[in-house]
Structure formats: C-alpha cells, structure tokens
Amino acid sequence: MKFKQQVRKLTSRNWGVSMKYQLFRISQYLRGWINYFGIVSGYQHCVELDHWIRRRVRMAYWRQWRKPRTKVRNLMRLGVHMQAAVACGITSKGPWRSSKTPGINQALSNAYLKSQGLYELRDGWIKLHHS
C-alpha cells in the first residue's frame, strides 16, 4: 500500500529533521490523502490507519530520544511517574514494540500528538462526510 510506504518515509530515522517539521509534513500528506480518497475509504479504515500512524509517530519520538536517560527524562517531563518512566526507558524492546507500552502512550497521548500538530484522518473523514 503506497499510503503506508509514504508514512514510513515521512517517519524514517534518517530524515534528520525536527519532530515539529516531521509532524507538519505528515499532517500535510494526511490532509491531501483524506481529501482525495476520503469519499471511497470507509470510516473504520480511517480509524485503523489513524491508530497505525500514531503508533508510528510514537516510535519516531522514541528513536529520536535515543539514550535511556533522555527517554526517562522526556517521559517524566510529559507526566509519567518515575518508576514507569525508568521501566520504559531501560527496556530492551525495539522502538515499534515500545511504542505500544502504557508509559509511552500516556506521555505521547492522542491529545499531546494533536497539540503538536498531528492531523487525524478520522476528523478529516467526519468533516468530509458531514458538511
């Protein structure tokens, strides 16, 4: 699926840009995609893609933080308790698996990602079909 390939490209490790710019480009792509394909793609499909995109973005944050100490510090700054932050920070799981853990989901919640500028396909679908 070309959609997922493009999102993978926009969240790749070797792009070397800030997360703010990365989220801007992802949101730009998502807006264009939903406006073009929103009529044919079903609501449930958009919800599933949203879930996958948010997990991919959480993984990008996790990879960007790199070192365990930085991960713990950033998780605590985003409101995770110290014990949970340390458990997440020192895990030997890979970034994709880690992106589904409760500590990371609490820190990088849907509301936080939205406040950082991540566009939701679900919102675009609703706007397209109920206007």
mmCIF file with all atom_site columns, C-alpha atoms in Angstrom:
data_model
loop_
_atom_site.group_PDB
_atom_site.id
_atom_site.type_symbol
_atom_site.label_atom_id
_atom_site.label_alt_id
_atom_site.label_comp_id
_atom_site.label_asym_id
_atom_site.label_entity_id
_atom_site.label_seq_id
_atom_site.pdbx_PDB_ins_code
_atom_site.Cartn_x
_atom_site.Cartn_y
_atom_site.Cartn_z
_atom_site.occupancy
_atom_site.B_iso_or_equiv
_atom_site.pdbx_formal_charge
_atom_site.auth_seq_id
_atom_site.auth_comp_id
_atom_site.auth_asym_id
_atom_site.auth_atom_id
_atom_site.pdbx_PDB_model_num
ATOM 1   C CA . MET A 1 1   ? 0.000   0.000  0.000  1.00 0.00 ? 1   MET A CA 1
ATOM 2   C CA . LYS A 1 2   ? 1.568   3.274  -1.114 1.00 0.00 ? 2   LYS A CA 1
ATOM 3   C CA . PHE A 1 3   ? -0.032  5.181  1.767  1.00 0.00 ? 3   PHE A CA 1
ATOM 4   C CA . LYS A 1 4   ? 1.888   3.237  4.412  1.00 0.00 ? 4   LYS A CA 1
ATOM 5   C CA . GLN A 1 5   ? 5.114   3.462  2.399  1.00 0.00 ? 5   GLN A CA 1
ATOM 6   C CA . GLN A 1 6   ? 4.804   7.247  2.295  1.00 0.00 ? 6   GLN A CA 1
ATOM 7   C CA . VAL A 1 7   ? 4.081   7.482  6.044  1.00 0.00 ? 7   VAL A CA 1
ATOM 8   C CA . ARG A 1 8   ? 7.077   5.226  6.720  1.00 0.00 ? 8   ARG A CA 1
ATOM 9   C CA . LYS A 1 9   ? 9.204   7.540  4.599  1.00 0.00 ? 9   LYS A CA 1
ATOM 10  C CA . LEU A 1 10  ? 7.939   10.597 6.484  1.00 0.00 ? 10  LEU A CA 1
ATOM 11  C CA . THR A 1 11  ? 8.716   8.967  9.867  1.00 0.00 ? 11  THR A CA 1
ATOM 12  C CA . SER A 1 12  ? 12.024  7.402  8.885  1.00 0.00 ? 12  SER A CA 1
ATOM 13  C CA . ARG A 1 13  ? 15.052  7.505  11.123 1.00 0.00 ? 13  ARG A CA 1
ATOM 14  C CA . ASN A 1 14  ? 17.475  9.004  8.648  1.00 0.00 ? 14  ASN A CA 1
ATOM 15  C CA . TRP A 1 15  ? 15.483  12.055 7.572  1.00 0.00 ? 15  TRP A CA 1
ATOM 16  C CA . GLY A 1 16  ? 17.272  14.308 10.074 1.00 0.00 ? 16  GLY A CA 1
ATOM 17  C CA . VAL A 1 17  ? 14.582  16.945 10.699 1.00 0.00 ? 17  VAL A CA 1
ATOM 18  C CA . SER A 1 18  ? 12.814  18.116 13.853 1.00 0.00 ? 18  SER A CA 1
ATOM 19  C CA . MET A 1 19  ? 9.701   16.328 15.094 1.00 0.00 ? 19  MET A CA 1
ATOM 20  C CA . LYS A 1 20  ? 7.693   19.531 14.607 1.00 0.00 ? 20  LYS A CA 1
ATOM 21  C CA . TYR A 1 21  ? 8.565   19.627 10.901 1.00 0.00 ? 21  TYR A CA 1
ATOM 22  C CA . GLN A 1 22  ? 8.052   15.877 10.605 1.00 0.00 ? 22  GLN A CA 1
ATOM 23  C CA . LEU A 1 23  ? 4.542   16.165 12.095 1.00 0.00 ? 23  LEU A CA 1
ATOM 24  C CA . PHE A 1 24  ? 3.804   19.104 9.794  1.00 0.00 ? 24  PHE A CA 1
ATOM 25  C CA . ARG A 1 25  ? 4.752   17.070 6.705  1.00 0.00 ? 25  ARG A CA 1
ATOM 26  C CA . ILE A 1 26  ? 2.810   14.001 7.895  1.00 0.00 ? 26  ILE A CA 1
ATOM 27  C CA . SER A 1 27  ? -0.264  16.148 8.570  1.00 0.00 ? 27  SER A CA 1
ATOM 28  C CA . GLN A 1 28  ? 0.073   17.796 5.171  1.00 0.00 ? 28  GLN A CA 1
ATOM 29  C CA . TYR A 1 29  ? 0.183   14.389 3.479  1.00 0.00 ? 29  TYR A CA 1
ATOM 30  C CA . LEU A 1 30  ? -2.763  13.081 5.531  1.00 0.00 ? 30  LEU A CA 1
ATOM 31  C CA . ARG A 1 31  ? -4.939  16.101 4.680  1.00 0.00 ? 31  ARG A CA 1
ATOM 32  C CA . GLY A 1 32  ? -4.275  15.610 0.988  1.00 0.00 ? 32  GLY A CA 1
ATOM 33  C CA . TRP A 1 33  ? -4.885  11.870 1.198  1.00 0.00 ? 33  TRP A CA 1
ATOM 34  C CA . ILE A 1 34  ? -8.211  12.133 3.032  1.00 0.00 ? 34  ILE A CA 1
ATOM 35  C CA . ASN A 1 35  ? -9.447  14.873 0.685  1.00 0.00 ? 35  ASN A CA 1
ATOM 36  C CA . TYR A 1 36  ? -8.631  12.702 -2.320 1.00 0.00 ? 36  TYR A CA 1
ATOM 37  C CA . PHE A 1 37  ? -9.593  9.243  -1.043 1.00 0.00 ? 37  PHE A CA 1
ATOM 38  C CA . GLY A 1 38  ? -11.999 10.192 1.759  1.00 0.00 ? 38  GLY A CA 1
ATOM 39  C CA . ILE A 1 39  ? -15.100 9.562  -0.305 1.00 0.00 ? 39  ILE A CA 1
ATOM 40  C CA . VAL A 1 40  ? -14.242 5.930  -1.034 1.00 0.00 ? 40  VAL A CA 1
ATOM 41  C CA . SER A 1 41  ? -12.431 4.861  2.124  1.00 0.00 ? 41  SER A CA 1
ATOM 42  C CA . GLY A 1 42  ? -14.693 3.786  4.967  1.00 0.00 ? 42  GLY A CA 1
ATOM 43  C CA . TYR A 1 43  ? -14.754 5.279  8.436  1.00 0.00 ? 43  TYR A CA 1
ATOM 44  C CA . GLN A 1 44  ? -13.343 2.150  10.097 1.00 0.00 ? 44  GLN A CA 1
ATOM 45  C CA . HIS A 1 45  ? -10.435 2.080  7.659  1.00 0.00 ? 45  HIS A CA 1
ATOM 46  C CA . CYS A 1 46  ? -9.569  5.684  8.607  1.00 0.00 ? 46  CYS A CA 1
ATOM 47  C CA . VAL A 1 47  ? -9.697  4.820  12.326 1.00 0.00 ? 47  VAL A CA 1
ATOM 48  C CA . GLU A 1 48  ? -7.336  1.851  11.818 1.00 0.00 ? 48  GLU A CA 1
ATOM 49  C CA . LEU A 1 49  ? -4.918  3.966  9.784  1.00 0.00 ? 49  LEU A CA 1
ATOM 50  C CA . ASP A 1 50  ? -5.030  6.691  12.460 1.00 0.00 ? 50  ASP A CA 1
ATOM 51  C CA . HIS A 1 51  ? -4.063  4.140  15.101 1.00 0.00 ? 51  HIS A CA 1
ATOM 52  C CA . TRP A 1 52  ? -1.166  2.878  12.978 1.00 0.00 ? 52  TRP A CA 1
ATOM 53  C CA . ILE A 1 53  ? 0.039   6.439  12.200 1.00 0.00 ? 53  ILE A CA 1
ATOM 54  C CA . ARG A 1 54  ? 0.030   7.478  15.865 1.00 0.00 ? 54  ARG A CA 1
ATOM 55  C CA . ARG A 1 55  ? 1.995   4.371  16.793 1.00 0.00 ? 55  ARG A CA 1
ATOM 56  C CA . ARG A 1 56  ? 4.471   5.145  14.007 1.00 0.00 ? 56  ARG A CA 1
ATOM 57  C CA . VAL A 1 57  ? 4.867   8.726  15.287 1.00 0.00 ? 57  VAL A CA 1
ATOM 58  C CA . ARG A 1 58  ? 5.389   7.493  18.867 1.00 0.00 ? 58  ARG A CA 1
ATOM 59  C CA . MET A 1 59  ? 8.075   5.182  17.517 1.00 0.00 ? 59  MET A CA 1
ATOM 60  C CA . ALA A 1 60  ? 9.731   8.147  15.759 1.00 0.00 ? 60  ALA A CA 1
ATOM 61  C CA . TYR A 1 61  ? 9.800   10.103 19.035 1.00 0.00 ? 61  TYR A CA 1
ATOM 62  C CA . TRP A 1 62  ? 11.218  7.079  20.840 1.00 0.00 ? 62  TRP A CA 1
ATOM 63  C CA . ARG A 1 63  ? 14.002  6.641  18.275 1.00 0.00 ? 63  ARG A CA 1
ATOM 64  C CA . GLN A 1 64  ? 14.781  10.354 18.338 1.00 0.00 ? 64  GLN A CA 1
ATOM 65  C CA . TRP A 1 65  ? 15.330  10.322 22.097 1.00 0.00 ? 65  TRP A CA 1
ATOM 66  C CA . ARG A 1 66  ? 17.955  7.541  21.624 1.00 0.00 ? 66  ARG A CA 1
ATOM 67  C CA . LYS A 1 67  ? 19.576  7.140  25.059 1.00 0.00 ? 67  LYS A CA 1
ATOM 68  C CA . PRO A 1 68  ? 17.796  5.650  28.104 1.00 0.00 ? 68  PRO A CA 1
ATOM 69  C CA . ARG A 1 69  ? 18.482  8.710  30.255 1.00 0.00 ? 69  ARG A CA 1
ATOM 70  C CA . THR A 1 70  ? 16.929  11.024 27.649 1.00 0.00 ? 70  THR A CA 1
ATOM 71  C CA . LYS A 1 71  ? 13.930  8.715  27.301 1.00 0.00 ? 71  LYS A CA 1
ATOM 72  C CA . VAL A 1 72  ? 13.335  8.698  31.061 1.00 0.00 ? 72  VAL A CA 1
ATOM 73  C CA . ARG A 1 73  ? 13.764  12.472 31.340 1.00 0.00 ? 73  ARG A CA 1
ATOM 74  C CA . ASN A 1 74  ? 11.336  13.174 28.482 1.00 0.00 ? 74  ASN A CA 1
ATOM 75  C CA . LEU A 1 75  ? 8.752   10.691 29.751 1.00 0.00 ? 75  LEU A CA 1
ATOM 76  C CA . MET A 1 76  ? 8.852   12.283 33.202 1.00 0.00 ? 76  MET A CA 1
ATOM 77  C CA . ARG A 1 77  ? 8.594   15.761 31.648 1.00 0.00 ? 77  ARG A CA 1
ATOM 78  C CA . LEU A 1 78  ? 5.442   14.580 29.855 1.00 0.00 ? 78  LEU A CA 1
ATOM 79  C CA . GLY A 1 79  ? 3.811   13.395 33.093 1.00 0.00 ? 79  GLY A CA 1
ATOM 80  C CA . VAL A 1 80  ? 4.804   9.736  33.513 1.00 0.00 ? 80  VAL A CA 1
ATOM 81  C CA . HIS A 1 81  ? 5.714   8.630  37.051 1.00 0.00 ? 81  HIS A CA 1
ATOM 82  C CA . MET A 1 82  ? 9.390   7.987  37.648 1.00 0.00 ? 82  MET A CA 1
ATOM 83  C CA . GLN A 1 83  ? 9.055   4.233  38.154 1.00 0.00 ? 83  GLN A CA 1
ATOM 84  C CA . ALA A 1 84  ? 7.112   3.745  34.903 1.00 0.00 ? 84  ALA A CA 1
ATOM 85  C CA . ALA A 1 85  ? 9.448   6.097  33.034 1.00 0.00 ? 85  ALA A CA 1
ATOM 86  C CA . VAL A 1 86  ? 12.520  4.148  34.158 1.00 0.00 ? 86  VAL A CA 1
ATOM 87  C CA . ALA A 1 87  ? 10.870  0.847  33.234 1.00 0.00 ? 87  ALA A CA 1
ATOM 88  C CA . CYS A 1 88  ? 10.114  2.183  29.748 1.00 0.00 ? 88  CYS A CA 1
ATOM 89  C CA . GLY A 1 89  ? 13.485  3.871  29.350 1.00 0.00 ? 89  GLY A CA 1
ATOM 90  C CA . ILE A 1 90  ? 15.651  0.848  30.123 1.00 0.00 ? 90  ILE A CA 1
ATOM 91  C CA . THR A 1 91  ? 13.625  -1.713 28.186 1.00 0.00 ? 91  THR A CA 1
ATOM 92  C CA . SER A 1 92  ? 15.382  -3.822 25.595 1.00 0.00 ? 92  SER A CA 1
ATOM 93  C CA . LYS A 1 93  ? 12.321  -3.871 23.343 1.00 0.00 ? 93  LYS A CA 1
ATOM 94  C CA . GLY A 1 94  ? 12.653  -2.285 19.935 1.00 0.00 ? 94  GLY A CA 1
ATOM 95  C CA . PRO A 1 95  ? 11.045  1.060  19.104 1.00 0.00 ? 95  PRO A CA 1
ATOM 96  C CA . TRP A 1 96  ? 7.988   -0.466 17.371 1.00 0.00 ? 96  TRP A CA 1
ATOM 97  C CA . ARG A 1 97  ? 7.171   -2.709 20.318 1.00 0.00 ? 97  ARG A CA 1
ATOM 98  C CA . SER A 1 98  ? 7.955   0.009  22.846 1.00 0.00 ? 98  SER A CA 1
ATOM 99  C CA . SER A 1 99  ? 5.598   2.427  21.131 1.00 0.00 ? 99  SER A CA 1
ATOM 100 C CA . LYS A 1 100 ? 2.663   0.369  22.420 1.00 0.00 ? 100 LYS A CA 1
ATOM 101 C CA . THR A 1 101 ? 3.629   0.403  26.114 1.00 0.00 ? 101 THR A CA 1
ATOM 102 C CA . PRO A 1 102 ? 1.368   2.242  28.602 1.00 0.00 ? 102 PRO A CA 1
ATOM 103 C CA . GLY A 1 103 ? 4.067   4.700  29.722 1.00 0.00 ? 103 GLY A CA 1
ATOM 104 C CA . ILE A 1 104 ? 4.764   5.922  26.208 1.00 0.00 ? 104 ILE A CA 1
ATOM 105 C CA . ASN A 1 105 ? 1.052   6.026  25.368 1.00 0.00 ? 105 ASN A CA 1
ATOM 106 C CA . GLN A 1 106 ? 0.459   8.158  28.462 1.00 0.00 ? 106 GLN A CA 1
ATOM 107 C CA . ALA A 1 107 ? 3.270   10.579 27.633 1.00 0.00 ? 107 ALA A CA 1
ATOM 108 C CA . LEU A 1 108 ? 2.616   10.766 23.894 1.00 0.00 ? 108 LEU A CA 1
ATOM 109 C CA . SER A 1 109 ? -1.167  10.634 24.157 1.00 0.00 ? 109 SER A CA 1
ATOM 110 C CA . ASN A 1 110 ? -3.521  11.339 21.280 1.00 0.00 ? 110 ASN A CA 1
ATOM 111 C CA . ALA A 1 111 ? -4.221  14.775 22.750 1.00 0.00 ? 111 ALA A CA 1
ATOM 112 C CA . TYR A 1 112 ? -0.492  15.562 23.003 1.00 0.00 ? 112 TYR A CA 1
ATOM 113 C CA . LEU A 1 113 ? 0.165   14.482 19.424 1.00 0.00 ? 113 LEU A CA 1
ATOM 114 C CA . LYS A 1 114 ? -2.789  16.573 18.248 1.00 0.00 ? 114 LYS A CA 1
ATOM 115 C CA . SER A 1 115 ? -1.443  19.588 20.182 1.00 0.00 ? 115 SER A CA 1
ATOM 116 C CA . GLN A 1 116 ? 1.887   19.093 18.407 1.00 0.00 ? 116 GLN A CA 1
ATOM 117 C CA . GLY A 1 117 ? 0.115   19.335 15.050 1.00 0.00 ? 117 GLY A CA 1
ATOM 118 C CA . LEU A 1 118 ? -0.625  15.743 14.025 1.00 0.00 ? 118 LEU A CA 1
ATOM 119 C CA . TYR A 1 119 ? -3.700  15.602 11.791 1.00 0.00 ? 119 TYR A CA 1
ATOM 120 C CA . GLU A 1 120 ? -6.268  12.830 12.347 1.00 0.00 ? 120 GLU A CA 1
ATOM 121 C CA . LEU A 1 121 ? -7.747  11.052 9.345  1.00 0.00 ? 121 LEU A CA 1
ATOM 122 C CA . ARG A 1 122 ? -10.879 10.368 11.401 1.00 0.00 ? 122 ARG A CA 1
ATOM 123 C CA . ASP A 1 123 ? -11.525 14.102 11.828 1.00 0.00 ? 123 ASP A CA 1
ATOM 124 C CA . GLY A 1 124 ? -10.973 14.689 8.120  1.00 0.00 ? 124 GLY A CA 1
ATOM 125 C CA . TRP A 1 125 ? -13.370 11.888 7.212  1.00 0.00 ? 125 TRP A CA 1
ATOM 126 C CA . ILE A 1 126 ? -16.073 13.245 9.527  1.00 0.00 ? 126 ILE A CA 1
ATOM 127 C CA . LYS A 1 127 ? -15.609 16.779 8.179  1.00 0.00 ? 127 LYS A CA 1
ATOM 128 C CA . LEU A 1 128 ? -15.807 15.498 4.602  1.00 0.00 ? 128 LEU A CA 1
ATOM 129 C CA . HIS A 1 129 ? -18.941 13.426 5.127  1.00 0.00 ? 129 HIS A CA 1
ATOM 130 C CA . HIS A 1 130 ? -20.888 15.673 7.495  1.00 0.00 ? 130 HIS A CA 1
ATOM 131 C CA . SER A 1 131 ? -20.502 19.060 5.873  1.00 0.00 ? 131 SER A CA 1
#
